[in-house]
N, CA, C and O atoms as a Tinker XYZ file with bonds, in Angstrom:
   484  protein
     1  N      0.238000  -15.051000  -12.893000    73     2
     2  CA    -0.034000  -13.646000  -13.105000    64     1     3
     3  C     -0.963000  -13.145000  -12.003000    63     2     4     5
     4  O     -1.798000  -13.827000  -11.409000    81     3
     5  N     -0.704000  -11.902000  -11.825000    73     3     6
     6  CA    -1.884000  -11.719000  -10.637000    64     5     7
     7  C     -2.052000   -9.993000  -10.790000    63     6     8     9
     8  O     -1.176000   -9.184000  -11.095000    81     7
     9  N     -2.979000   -9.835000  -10.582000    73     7    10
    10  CA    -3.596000   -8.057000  -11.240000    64     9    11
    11  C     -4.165000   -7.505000   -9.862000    63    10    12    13
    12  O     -4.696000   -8.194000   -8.991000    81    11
    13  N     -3.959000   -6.162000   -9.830000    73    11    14
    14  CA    -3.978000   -5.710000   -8.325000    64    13    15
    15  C     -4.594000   -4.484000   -9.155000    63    14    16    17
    16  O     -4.073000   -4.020000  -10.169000    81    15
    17  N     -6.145000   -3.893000   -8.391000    73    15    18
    18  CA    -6.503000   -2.643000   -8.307000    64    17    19
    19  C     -6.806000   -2.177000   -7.134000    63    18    20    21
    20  O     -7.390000   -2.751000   -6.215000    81    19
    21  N     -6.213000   -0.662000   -7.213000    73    19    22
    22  CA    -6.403000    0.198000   -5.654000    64    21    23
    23  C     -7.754000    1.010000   -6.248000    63    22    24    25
    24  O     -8.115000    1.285000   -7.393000    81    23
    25  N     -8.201000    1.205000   -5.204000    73    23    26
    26  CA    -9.406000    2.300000   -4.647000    64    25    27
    27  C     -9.012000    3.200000   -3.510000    63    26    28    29
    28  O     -7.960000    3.129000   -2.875000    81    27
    29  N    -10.436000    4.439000   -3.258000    73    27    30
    30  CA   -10.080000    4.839000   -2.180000    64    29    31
    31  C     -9.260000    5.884000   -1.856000    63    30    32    33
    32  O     -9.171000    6.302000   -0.702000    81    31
    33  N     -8.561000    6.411000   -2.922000    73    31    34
    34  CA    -7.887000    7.811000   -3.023000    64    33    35
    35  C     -8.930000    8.707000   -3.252000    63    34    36    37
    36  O     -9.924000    8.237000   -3.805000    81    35
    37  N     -8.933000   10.184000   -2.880000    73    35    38
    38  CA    -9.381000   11.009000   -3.130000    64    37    39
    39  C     -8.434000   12.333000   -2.882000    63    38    40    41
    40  O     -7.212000   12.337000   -3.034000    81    39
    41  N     -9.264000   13.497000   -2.457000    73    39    42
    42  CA    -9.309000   14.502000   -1.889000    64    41    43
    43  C     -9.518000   15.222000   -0.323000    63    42    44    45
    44  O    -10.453000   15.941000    0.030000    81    43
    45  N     -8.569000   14.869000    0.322000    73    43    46
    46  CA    -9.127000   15.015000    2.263000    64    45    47
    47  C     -7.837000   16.191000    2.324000    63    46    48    49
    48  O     -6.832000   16.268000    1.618000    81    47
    49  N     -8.350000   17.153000    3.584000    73    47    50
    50  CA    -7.638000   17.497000    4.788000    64    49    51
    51  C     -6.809000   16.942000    5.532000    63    50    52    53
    52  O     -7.036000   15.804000    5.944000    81    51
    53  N     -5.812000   17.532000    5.828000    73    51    54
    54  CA    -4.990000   17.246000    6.985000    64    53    55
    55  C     -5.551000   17.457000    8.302000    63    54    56    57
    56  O     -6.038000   18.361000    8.981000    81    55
    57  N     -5.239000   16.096000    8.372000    73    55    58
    58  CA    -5.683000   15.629000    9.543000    64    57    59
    59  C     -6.823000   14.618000    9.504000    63    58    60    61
    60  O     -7.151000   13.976000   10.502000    81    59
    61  N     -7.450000   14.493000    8.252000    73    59    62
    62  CA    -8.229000   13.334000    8.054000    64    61    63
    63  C     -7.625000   12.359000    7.649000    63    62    64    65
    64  O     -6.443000   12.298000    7.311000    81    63
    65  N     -8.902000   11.030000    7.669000    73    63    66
    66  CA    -8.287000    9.787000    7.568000    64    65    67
    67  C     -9.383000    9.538000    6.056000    63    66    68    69
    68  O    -10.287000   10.194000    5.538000    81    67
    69  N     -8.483000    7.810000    5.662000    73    67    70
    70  CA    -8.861000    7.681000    4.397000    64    69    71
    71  C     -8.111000    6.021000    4.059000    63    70    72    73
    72  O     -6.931000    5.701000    4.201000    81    71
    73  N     -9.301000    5.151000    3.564000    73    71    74
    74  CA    -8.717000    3.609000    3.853000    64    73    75
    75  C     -8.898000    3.020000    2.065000    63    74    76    77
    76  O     -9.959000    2.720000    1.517000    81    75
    77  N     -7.776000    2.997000    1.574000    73    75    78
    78  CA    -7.335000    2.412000    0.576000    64    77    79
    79  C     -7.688000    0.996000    0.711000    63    78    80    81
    80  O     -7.828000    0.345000    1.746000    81    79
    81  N     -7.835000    0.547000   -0.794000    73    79    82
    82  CA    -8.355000   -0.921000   -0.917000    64    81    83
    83  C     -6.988000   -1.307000   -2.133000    63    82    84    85
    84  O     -6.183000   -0.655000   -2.799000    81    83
    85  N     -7.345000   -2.821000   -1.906000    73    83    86
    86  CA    -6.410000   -3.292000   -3.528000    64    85    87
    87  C     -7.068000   -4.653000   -3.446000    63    86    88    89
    88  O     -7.011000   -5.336000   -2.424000    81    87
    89  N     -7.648000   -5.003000   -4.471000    73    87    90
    90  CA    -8.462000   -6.157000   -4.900000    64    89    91
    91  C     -7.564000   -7.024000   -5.702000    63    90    92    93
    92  O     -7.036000   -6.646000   -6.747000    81    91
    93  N     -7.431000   -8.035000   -5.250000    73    91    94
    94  CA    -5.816000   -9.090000   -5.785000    64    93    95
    95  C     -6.975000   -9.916000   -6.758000    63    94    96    97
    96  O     -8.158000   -9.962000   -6.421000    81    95
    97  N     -6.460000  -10.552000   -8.001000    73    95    98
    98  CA    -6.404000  -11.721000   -8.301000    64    97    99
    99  C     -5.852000  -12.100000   -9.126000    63    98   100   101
   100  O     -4.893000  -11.493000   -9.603000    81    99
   101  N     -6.417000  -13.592000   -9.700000    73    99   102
   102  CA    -5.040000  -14.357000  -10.221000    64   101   103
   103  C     -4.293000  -15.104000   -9.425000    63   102   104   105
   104  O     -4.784000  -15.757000   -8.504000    81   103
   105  N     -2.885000  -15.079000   -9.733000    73   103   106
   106  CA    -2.224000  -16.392000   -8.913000    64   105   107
   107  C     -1.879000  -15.889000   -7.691000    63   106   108   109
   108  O     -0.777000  -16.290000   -7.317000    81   107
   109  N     -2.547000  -15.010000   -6.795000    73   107   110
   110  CA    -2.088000  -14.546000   -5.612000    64   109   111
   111  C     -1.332000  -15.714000   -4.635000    63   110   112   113
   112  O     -0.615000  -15.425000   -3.677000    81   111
   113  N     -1.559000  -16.715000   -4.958000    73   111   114
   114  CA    -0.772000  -17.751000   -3.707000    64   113   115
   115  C      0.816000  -17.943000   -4.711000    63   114   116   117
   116  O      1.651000  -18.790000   -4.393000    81   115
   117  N      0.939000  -17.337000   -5.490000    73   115   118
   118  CA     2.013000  -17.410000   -5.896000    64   117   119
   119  C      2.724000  -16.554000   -5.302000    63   118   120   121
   120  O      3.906000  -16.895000   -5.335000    81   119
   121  N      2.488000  -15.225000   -4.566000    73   119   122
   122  CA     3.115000  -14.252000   -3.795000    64   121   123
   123  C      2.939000  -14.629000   -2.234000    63   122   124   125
   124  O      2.218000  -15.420000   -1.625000    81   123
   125  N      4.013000  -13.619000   -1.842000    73   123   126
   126  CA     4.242000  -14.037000   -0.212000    64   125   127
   127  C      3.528000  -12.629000    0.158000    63   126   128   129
   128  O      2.436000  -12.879000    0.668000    81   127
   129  N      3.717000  -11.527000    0.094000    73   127   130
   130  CA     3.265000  -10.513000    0.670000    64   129   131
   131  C      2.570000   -9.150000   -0.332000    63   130   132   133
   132  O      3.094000   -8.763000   -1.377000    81   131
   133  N      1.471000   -8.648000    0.184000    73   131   134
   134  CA     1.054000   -7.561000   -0.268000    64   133   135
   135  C      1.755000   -6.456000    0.244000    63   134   136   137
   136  O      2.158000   -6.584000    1.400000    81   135
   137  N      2.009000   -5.354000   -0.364000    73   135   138
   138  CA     1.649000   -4.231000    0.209000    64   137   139
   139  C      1.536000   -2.713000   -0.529000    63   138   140   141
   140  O      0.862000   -2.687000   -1.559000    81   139
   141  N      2.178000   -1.386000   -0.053000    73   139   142
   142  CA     2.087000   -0.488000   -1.054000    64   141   143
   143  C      3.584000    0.423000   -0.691000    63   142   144   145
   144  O      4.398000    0.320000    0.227000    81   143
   145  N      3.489000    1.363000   -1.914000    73   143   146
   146  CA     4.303000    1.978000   -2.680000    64   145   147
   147  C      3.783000    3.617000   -2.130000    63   146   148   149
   148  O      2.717000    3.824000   -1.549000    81   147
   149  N      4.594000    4.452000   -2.400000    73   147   150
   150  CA     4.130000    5.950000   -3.020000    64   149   151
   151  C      4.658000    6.472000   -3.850000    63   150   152   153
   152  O      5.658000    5.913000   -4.300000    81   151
   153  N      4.238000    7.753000   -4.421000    73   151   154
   154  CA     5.467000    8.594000   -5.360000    64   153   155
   155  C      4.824000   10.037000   -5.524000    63   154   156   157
   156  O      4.059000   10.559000   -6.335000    81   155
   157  N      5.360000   10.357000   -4.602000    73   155   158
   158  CA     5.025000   12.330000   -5.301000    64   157   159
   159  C      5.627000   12.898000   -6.081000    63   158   160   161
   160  O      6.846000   12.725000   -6.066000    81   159
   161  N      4.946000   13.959000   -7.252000    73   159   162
   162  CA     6.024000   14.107000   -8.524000    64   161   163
   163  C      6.928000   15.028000   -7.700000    63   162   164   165
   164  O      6.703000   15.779000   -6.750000    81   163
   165  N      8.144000   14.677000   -8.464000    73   163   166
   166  CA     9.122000   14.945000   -8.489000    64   165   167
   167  C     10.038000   14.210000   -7.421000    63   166   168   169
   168  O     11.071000   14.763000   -7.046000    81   167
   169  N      9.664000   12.957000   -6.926000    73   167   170
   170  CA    10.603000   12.542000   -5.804000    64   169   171
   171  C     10.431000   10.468000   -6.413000    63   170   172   173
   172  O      9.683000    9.768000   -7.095000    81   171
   173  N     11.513000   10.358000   -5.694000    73   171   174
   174  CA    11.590000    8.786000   -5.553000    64   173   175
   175  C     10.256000    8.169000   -5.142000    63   174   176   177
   176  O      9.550000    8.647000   -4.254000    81   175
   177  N      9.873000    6.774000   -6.038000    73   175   178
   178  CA     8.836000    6.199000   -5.651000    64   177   179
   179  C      9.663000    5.452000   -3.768000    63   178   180   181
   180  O     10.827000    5.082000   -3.615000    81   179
   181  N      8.730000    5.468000   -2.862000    73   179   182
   182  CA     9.139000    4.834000   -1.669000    64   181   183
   183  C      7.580000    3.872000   -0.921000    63   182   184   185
   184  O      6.355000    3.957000   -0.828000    81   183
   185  N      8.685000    3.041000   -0.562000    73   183   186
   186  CA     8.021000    1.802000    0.290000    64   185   187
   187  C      7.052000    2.555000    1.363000    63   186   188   189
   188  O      7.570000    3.427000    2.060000    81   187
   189  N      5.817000    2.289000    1.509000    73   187   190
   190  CA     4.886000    2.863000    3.050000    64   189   191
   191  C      5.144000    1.195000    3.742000    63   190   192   193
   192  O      6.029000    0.954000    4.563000    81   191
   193  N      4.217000    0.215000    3.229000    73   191   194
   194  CA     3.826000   -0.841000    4.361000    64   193   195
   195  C      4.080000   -1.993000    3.615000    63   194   196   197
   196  O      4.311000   -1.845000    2.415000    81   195
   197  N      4.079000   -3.344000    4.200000    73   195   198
   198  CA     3.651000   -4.254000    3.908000    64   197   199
   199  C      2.928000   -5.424000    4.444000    63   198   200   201
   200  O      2.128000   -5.112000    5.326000    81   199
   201  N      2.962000   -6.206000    4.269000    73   199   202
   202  CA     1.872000   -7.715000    5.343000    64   201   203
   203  C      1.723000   -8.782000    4.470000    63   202   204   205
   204  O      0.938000   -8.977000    3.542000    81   203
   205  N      2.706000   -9.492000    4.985000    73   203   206
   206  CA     2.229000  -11.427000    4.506000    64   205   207
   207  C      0.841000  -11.540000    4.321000    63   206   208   209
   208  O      0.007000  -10.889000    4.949000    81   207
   209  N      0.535000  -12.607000    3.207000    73   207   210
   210  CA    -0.604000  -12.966000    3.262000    64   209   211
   211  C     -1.124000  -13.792000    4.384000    63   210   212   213
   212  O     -2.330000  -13.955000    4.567000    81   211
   213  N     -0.060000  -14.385000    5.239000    73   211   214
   214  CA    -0.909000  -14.993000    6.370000    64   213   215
   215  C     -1.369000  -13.673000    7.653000    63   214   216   217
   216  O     -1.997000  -13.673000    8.712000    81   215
   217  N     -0.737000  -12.788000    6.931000    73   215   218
   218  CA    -0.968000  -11.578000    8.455000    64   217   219
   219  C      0.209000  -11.550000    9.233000    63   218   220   221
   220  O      0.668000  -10.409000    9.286000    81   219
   221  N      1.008000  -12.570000    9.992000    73   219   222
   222  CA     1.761000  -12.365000   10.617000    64   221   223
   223  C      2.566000  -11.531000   10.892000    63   222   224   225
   224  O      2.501000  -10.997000   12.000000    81   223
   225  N      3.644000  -11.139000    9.898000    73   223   226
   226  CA     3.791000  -10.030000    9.568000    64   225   227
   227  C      3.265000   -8.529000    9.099000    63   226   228   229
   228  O      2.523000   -8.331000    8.137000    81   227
   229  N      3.756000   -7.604000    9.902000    73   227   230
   230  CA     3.637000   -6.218000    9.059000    64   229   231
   231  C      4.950000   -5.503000    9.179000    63   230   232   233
   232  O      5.797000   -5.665000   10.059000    81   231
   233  N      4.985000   -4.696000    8.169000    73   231   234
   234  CA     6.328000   -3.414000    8.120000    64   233   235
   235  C      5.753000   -2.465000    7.694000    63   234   236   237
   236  O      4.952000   -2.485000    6.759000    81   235
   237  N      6.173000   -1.285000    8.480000    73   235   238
   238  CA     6.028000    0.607000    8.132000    64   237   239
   239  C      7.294000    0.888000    7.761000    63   238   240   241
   240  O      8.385000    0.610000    8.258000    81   239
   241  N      6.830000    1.726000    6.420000    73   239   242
   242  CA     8.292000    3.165000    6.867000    64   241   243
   243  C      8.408000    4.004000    7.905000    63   242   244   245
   244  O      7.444000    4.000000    8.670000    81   243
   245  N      9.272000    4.702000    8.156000    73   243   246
   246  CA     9.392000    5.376000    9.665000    64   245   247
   247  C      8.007000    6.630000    9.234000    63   246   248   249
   248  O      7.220000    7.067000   10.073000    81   247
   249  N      8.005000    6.973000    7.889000    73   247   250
   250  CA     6.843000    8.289000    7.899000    64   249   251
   251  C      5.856000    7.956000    8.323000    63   250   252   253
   252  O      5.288000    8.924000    8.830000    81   251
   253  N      5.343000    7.139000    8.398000    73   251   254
   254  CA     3.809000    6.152000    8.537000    64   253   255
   255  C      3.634000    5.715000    9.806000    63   254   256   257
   256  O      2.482000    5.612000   10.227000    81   255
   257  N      4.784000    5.371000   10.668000    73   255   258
   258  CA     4.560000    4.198000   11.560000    64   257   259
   259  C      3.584000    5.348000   12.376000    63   258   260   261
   260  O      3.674000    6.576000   12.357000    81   259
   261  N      2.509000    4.366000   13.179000    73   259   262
   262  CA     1.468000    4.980000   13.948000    64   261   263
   263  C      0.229000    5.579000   13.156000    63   262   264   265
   264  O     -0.896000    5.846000   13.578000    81   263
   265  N      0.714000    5.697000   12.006000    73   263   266
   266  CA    -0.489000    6.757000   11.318000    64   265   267
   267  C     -1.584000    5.713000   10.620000    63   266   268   269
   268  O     -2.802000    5.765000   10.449000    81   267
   269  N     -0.566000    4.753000   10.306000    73   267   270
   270  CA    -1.297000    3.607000    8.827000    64   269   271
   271  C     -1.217000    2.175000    9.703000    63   270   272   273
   272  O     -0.610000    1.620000   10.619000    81   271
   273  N     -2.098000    2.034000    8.900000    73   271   274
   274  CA    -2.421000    0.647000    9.344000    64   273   275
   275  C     -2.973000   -0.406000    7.927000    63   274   276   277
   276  O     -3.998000   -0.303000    7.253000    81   275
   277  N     -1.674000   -1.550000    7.818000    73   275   278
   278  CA    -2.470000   -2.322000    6.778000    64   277   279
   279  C     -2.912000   -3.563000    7.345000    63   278   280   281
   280  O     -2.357000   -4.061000    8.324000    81   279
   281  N     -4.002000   -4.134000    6.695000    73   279   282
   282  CA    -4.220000   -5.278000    6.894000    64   281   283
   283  C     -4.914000   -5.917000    6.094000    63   282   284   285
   284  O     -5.507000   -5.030000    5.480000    81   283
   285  N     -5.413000   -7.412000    5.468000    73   283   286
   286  CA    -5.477000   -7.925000    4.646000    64   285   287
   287  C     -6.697000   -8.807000    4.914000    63   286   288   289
   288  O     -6.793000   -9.412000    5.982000    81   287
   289  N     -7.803000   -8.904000    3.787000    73   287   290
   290  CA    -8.559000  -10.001000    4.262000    64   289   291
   291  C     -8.449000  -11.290000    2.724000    63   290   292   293
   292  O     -8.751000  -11.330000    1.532000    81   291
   293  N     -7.931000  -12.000000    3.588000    73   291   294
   294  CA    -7.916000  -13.371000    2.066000    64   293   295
   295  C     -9.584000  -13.893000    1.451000    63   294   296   297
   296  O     -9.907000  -14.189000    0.300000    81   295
   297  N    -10.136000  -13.870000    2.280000    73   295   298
   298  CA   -11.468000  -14.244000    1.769000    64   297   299
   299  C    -11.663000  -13.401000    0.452000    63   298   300   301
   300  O    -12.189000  -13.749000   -0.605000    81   299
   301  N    -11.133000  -12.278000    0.784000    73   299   302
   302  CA   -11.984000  -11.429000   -0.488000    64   301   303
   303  C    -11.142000  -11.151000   -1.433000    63   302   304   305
   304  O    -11.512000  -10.672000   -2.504000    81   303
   305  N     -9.035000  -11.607000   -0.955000    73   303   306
   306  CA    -8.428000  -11.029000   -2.191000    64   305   307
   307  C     -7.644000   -9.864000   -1.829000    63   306   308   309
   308  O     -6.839000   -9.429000   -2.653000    81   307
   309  N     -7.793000   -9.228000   -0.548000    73   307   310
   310  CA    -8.051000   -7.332000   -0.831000    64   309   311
   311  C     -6.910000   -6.976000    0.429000    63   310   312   313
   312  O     -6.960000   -7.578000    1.501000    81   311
   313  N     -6.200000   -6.242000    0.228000    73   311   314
   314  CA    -4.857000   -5.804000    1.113000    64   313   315
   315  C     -5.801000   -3.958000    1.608000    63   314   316   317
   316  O     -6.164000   -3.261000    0.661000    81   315
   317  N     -6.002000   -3.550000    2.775000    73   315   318
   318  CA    -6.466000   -2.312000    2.961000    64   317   319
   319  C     -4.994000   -1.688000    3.604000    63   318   320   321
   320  O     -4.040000   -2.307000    4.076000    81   319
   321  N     -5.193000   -0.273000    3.437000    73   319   322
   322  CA    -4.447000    0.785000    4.172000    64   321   323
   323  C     -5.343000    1.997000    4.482000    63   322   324   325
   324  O     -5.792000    2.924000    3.808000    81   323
   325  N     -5.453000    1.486000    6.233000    73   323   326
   326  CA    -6.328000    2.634000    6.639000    64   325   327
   327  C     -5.165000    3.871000    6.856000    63   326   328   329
   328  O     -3.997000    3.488000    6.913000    81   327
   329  N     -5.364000    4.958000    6.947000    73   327   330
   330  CA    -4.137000    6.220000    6.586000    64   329   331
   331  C     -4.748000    7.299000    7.716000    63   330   332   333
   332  O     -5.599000    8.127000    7.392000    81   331
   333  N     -4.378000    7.228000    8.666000    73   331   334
   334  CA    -4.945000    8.362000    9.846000    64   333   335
   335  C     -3.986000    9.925000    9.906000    63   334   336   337
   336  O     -2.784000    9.925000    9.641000    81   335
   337  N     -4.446000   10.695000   10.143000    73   335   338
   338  CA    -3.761000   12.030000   10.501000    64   337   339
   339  C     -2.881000   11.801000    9.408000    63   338   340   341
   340  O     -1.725000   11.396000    9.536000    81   339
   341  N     -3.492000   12.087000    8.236000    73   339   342
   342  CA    -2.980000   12.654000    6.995000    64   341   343
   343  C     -1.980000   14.155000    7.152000    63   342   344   345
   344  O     -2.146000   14.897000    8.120000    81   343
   345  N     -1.163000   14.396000    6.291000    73   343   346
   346  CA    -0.488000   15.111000    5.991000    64   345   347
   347  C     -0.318000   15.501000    4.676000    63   346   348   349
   348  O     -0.298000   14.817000    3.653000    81   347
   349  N     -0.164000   17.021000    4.887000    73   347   350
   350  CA     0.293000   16.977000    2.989000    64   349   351
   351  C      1.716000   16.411000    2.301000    63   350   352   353
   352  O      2.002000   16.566000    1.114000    81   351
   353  N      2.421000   15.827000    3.144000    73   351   354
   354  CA     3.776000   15.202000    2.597000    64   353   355
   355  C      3.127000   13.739000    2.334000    63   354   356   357
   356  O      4.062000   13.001000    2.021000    81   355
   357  N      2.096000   13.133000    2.335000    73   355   358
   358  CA     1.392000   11.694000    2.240000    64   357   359
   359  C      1.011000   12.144000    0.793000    63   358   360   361
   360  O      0.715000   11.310000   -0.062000    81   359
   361  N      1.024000   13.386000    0.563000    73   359   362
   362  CA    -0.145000   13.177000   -1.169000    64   361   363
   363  C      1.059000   12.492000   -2.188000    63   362   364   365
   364  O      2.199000   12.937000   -2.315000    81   363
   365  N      0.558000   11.434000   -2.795000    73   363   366
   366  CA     1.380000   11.112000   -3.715000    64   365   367
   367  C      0.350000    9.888000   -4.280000    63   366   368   369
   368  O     -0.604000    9.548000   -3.580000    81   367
   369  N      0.600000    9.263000   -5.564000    73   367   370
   370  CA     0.063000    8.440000   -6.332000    64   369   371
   371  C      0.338000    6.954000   -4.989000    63   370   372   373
   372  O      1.480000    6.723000   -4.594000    81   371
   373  N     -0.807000    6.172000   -4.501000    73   371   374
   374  CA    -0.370000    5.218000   -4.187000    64   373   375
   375  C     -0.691000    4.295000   -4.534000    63   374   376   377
   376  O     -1.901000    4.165000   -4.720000    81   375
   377  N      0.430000    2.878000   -4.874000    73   375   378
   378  CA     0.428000    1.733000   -5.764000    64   377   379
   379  C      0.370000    0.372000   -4.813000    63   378   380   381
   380  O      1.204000    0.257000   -3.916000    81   379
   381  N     -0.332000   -0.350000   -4.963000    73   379   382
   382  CA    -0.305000   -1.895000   -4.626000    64   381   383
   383  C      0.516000   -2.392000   -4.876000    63   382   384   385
   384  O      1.153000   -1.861000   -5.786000    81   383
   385  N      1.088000   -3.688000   -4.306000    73   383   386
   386  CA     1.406000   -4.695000   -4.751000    64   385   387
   387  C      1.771000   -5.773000   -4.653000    63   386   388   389
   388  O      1.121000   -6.073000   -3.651000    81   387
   389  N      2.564000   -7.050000   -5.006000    73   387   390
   390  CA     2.332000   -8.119000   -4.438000    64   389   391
   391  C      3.713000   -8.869000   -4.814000    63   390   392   393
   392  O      4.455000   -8.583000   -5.753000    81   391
   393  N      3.880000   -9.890000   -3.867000    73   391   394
   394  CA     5.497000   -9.943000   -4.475000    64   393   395
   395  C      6.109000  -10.509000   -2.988000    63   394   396   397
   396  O      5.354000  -10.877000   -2.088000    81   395
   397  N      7.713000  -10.522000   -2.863000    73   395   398
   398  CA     8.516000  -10.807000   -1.626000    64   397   399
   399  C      8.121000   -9.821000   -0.293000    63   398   400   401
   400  O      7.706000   -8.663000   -0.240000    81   399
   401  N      8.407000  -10.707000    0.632000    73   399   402
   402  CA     8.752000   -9.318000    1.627000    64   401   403
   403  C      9.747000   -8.397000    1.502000    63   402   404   405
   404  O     10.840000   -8.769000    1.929000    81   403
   405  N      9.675000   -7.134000    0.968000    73   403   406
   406  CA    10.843000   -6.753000    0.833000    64   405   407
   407  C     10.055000   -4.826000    0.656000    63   406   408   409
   408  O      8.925000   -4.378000    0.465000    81   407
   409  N     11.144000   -4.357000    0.815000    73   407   410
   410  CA    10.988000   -2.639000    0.912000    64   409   411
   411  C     11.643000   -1.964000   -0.303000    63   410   412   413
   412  O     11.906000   -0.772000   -0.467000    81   411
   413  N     11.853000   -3.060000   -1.149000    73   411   414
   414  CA    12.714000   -2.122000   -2.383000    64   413   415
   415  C     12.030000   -2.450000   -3.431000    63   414   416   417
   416  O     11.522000   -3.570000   -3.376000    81   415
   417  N     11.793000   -1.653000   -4.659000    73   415   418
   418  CA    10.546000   -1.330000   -5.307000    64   417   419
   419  C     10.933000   -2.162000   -6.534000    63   418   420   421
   420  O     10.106000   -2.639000   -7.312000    81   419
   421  N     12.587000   -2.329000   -6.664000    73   419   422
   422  CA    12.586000   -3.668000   -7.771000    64   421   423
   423  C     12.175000   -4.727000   -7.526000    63   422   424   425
   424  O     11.801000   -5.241000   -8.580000    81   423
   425  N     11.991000   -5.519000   -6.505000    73   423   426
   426  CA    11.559000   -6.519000   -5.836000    64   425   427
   427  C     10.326000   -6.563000   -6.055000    63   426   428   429
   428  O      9.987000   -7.743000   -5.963000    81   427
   429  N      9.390000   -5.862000   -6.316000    73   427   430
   430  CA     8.575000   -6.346000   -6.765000    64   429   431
   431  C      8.001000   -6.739000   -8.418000    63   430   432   433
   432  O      8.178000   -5.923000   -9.322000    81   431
   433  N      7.447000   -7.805000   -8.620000    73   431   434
   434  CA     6.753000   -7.815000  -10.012000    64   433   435
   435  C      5.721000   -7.391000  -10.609000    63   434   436   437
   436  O      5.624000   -6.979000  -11.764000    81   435
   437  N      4.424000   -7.562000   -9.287000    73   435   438
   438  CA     3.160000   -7.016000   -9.443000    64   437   439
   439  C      2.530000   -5.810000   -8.811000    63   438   440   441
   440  O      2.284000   -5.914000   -7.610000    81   439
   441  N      2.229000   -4.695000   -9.404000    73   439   442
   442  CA     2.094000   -3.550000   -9.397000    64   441   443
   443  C      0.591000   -3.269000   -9.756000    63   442   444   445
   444  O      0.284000   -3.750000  -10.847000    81   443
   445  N     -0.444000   -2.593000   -9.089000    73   443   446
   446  CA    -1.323000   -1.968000   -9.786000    64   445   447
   447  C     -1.448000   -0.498000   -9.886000    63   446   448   449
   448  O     -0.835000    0.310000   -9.189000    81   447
   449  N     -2.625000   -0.129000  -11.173000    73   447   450
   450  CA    -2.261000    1.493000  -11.730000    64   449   451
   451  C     -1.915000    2.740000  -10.488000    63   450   452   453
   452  O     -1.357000    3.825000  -10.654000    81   451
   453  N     -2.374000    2.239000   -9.437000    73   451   454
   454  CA    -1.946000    3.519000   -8.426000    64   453   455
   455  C     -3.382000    4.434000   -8.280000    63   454   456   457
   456  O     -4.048000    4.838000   -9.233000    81   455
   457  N     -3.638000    4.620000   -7.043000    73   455   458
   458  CA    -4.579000    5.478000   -7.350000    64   457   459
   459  C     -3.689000    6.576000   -6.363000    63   458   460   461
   460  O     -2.635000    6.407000   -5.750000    81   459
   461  N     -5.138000    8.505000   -6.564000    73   459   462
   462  CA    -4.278000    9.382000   -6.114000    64   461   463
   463  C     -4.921000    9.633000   -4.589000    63   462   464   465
   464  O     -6.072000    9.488000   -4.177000    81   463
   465  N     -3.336000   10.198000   -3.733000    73   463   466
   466  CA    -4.241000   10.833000   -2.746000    64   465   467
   467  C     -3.926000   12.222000   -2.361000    63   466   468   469
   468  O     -2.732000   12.520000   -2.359000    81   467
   469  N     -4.531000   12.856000   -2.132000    73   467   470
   470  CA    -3.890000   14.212000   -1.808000    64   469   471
   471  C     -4.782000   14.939000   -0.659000    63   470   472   473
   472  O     -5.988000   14.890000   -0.420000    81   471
   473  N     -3.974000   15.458000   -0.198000    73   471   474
   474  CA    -3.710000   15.784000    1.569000    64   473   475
   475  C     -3.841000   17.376000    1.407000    63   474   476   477
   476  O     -2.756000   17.691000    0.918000    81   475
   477  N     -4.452000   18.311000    1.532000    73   475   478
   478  CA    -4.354000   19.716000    1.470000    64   477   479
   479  C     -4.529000   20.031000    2.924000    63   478   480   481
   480  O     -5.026000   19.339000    3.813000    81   479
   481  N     -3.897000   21.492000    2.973000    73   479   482
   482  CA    -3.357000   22.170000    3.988000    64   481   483
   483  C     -4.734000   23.273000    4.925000    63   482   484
   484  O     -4.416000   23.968000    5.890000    81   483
């Protein structure tokens, strides 16, 4: 089992930045990769990033690439997404999580509550 909480959402401007946390534990070596999710109401939840727990890997969605940056420190457990030159199409609930490498949202098992972010104009 492994339990994932995000931090780090708030309230910013476009054009500001803003670095999400997710604090893993539990059987985290039971998963291959962290990463996160979004979902603005009324639209499909979609894949932003991900990153092996060894690091080696990373993947963006095309909205993100250049803007976000994840990366992971094992010592502490904790997958970050720093989020630069925000936009208001970025506001949406964003979710952790942990699981395969993979970009499709059944694929994963472990999910945490999501925190919010929202991007005003």
């Amino acid at each position: 089992q492994v339990q994932l909480v995000e931090s780090g959402g708030g309230l910013v401007q476009a054009g500001d930045s803003l670095r999400l946390s997710c604090a893993a534990s539990g059987r985290t070596f039971s998963t291959y990769a962290v990463g996160w999710f979004r979902q603005a109401p009324g639209k499909e939840r979609e894949f932003v990033s991900n990153i092996t727990w060894s690091g080696r890997t990373t993947y963006y969605a095309d909205s993100v690439k250049g803007r976000f940056a994840i990366s992971r420190d094992n010592a502490k457990n904790t997958v970050y997404l720093q989020m630069n030159s925000l936009k208001p199409e970025d506001t949406a609930i964003y979710y952790c999580v942990a699981g395969p490498r993979s970009t499709v949202v059944a694929a994963y098992n472990y999910w945490g509550p999501g925190t919010q972010v929202t991007v005003s104009s």
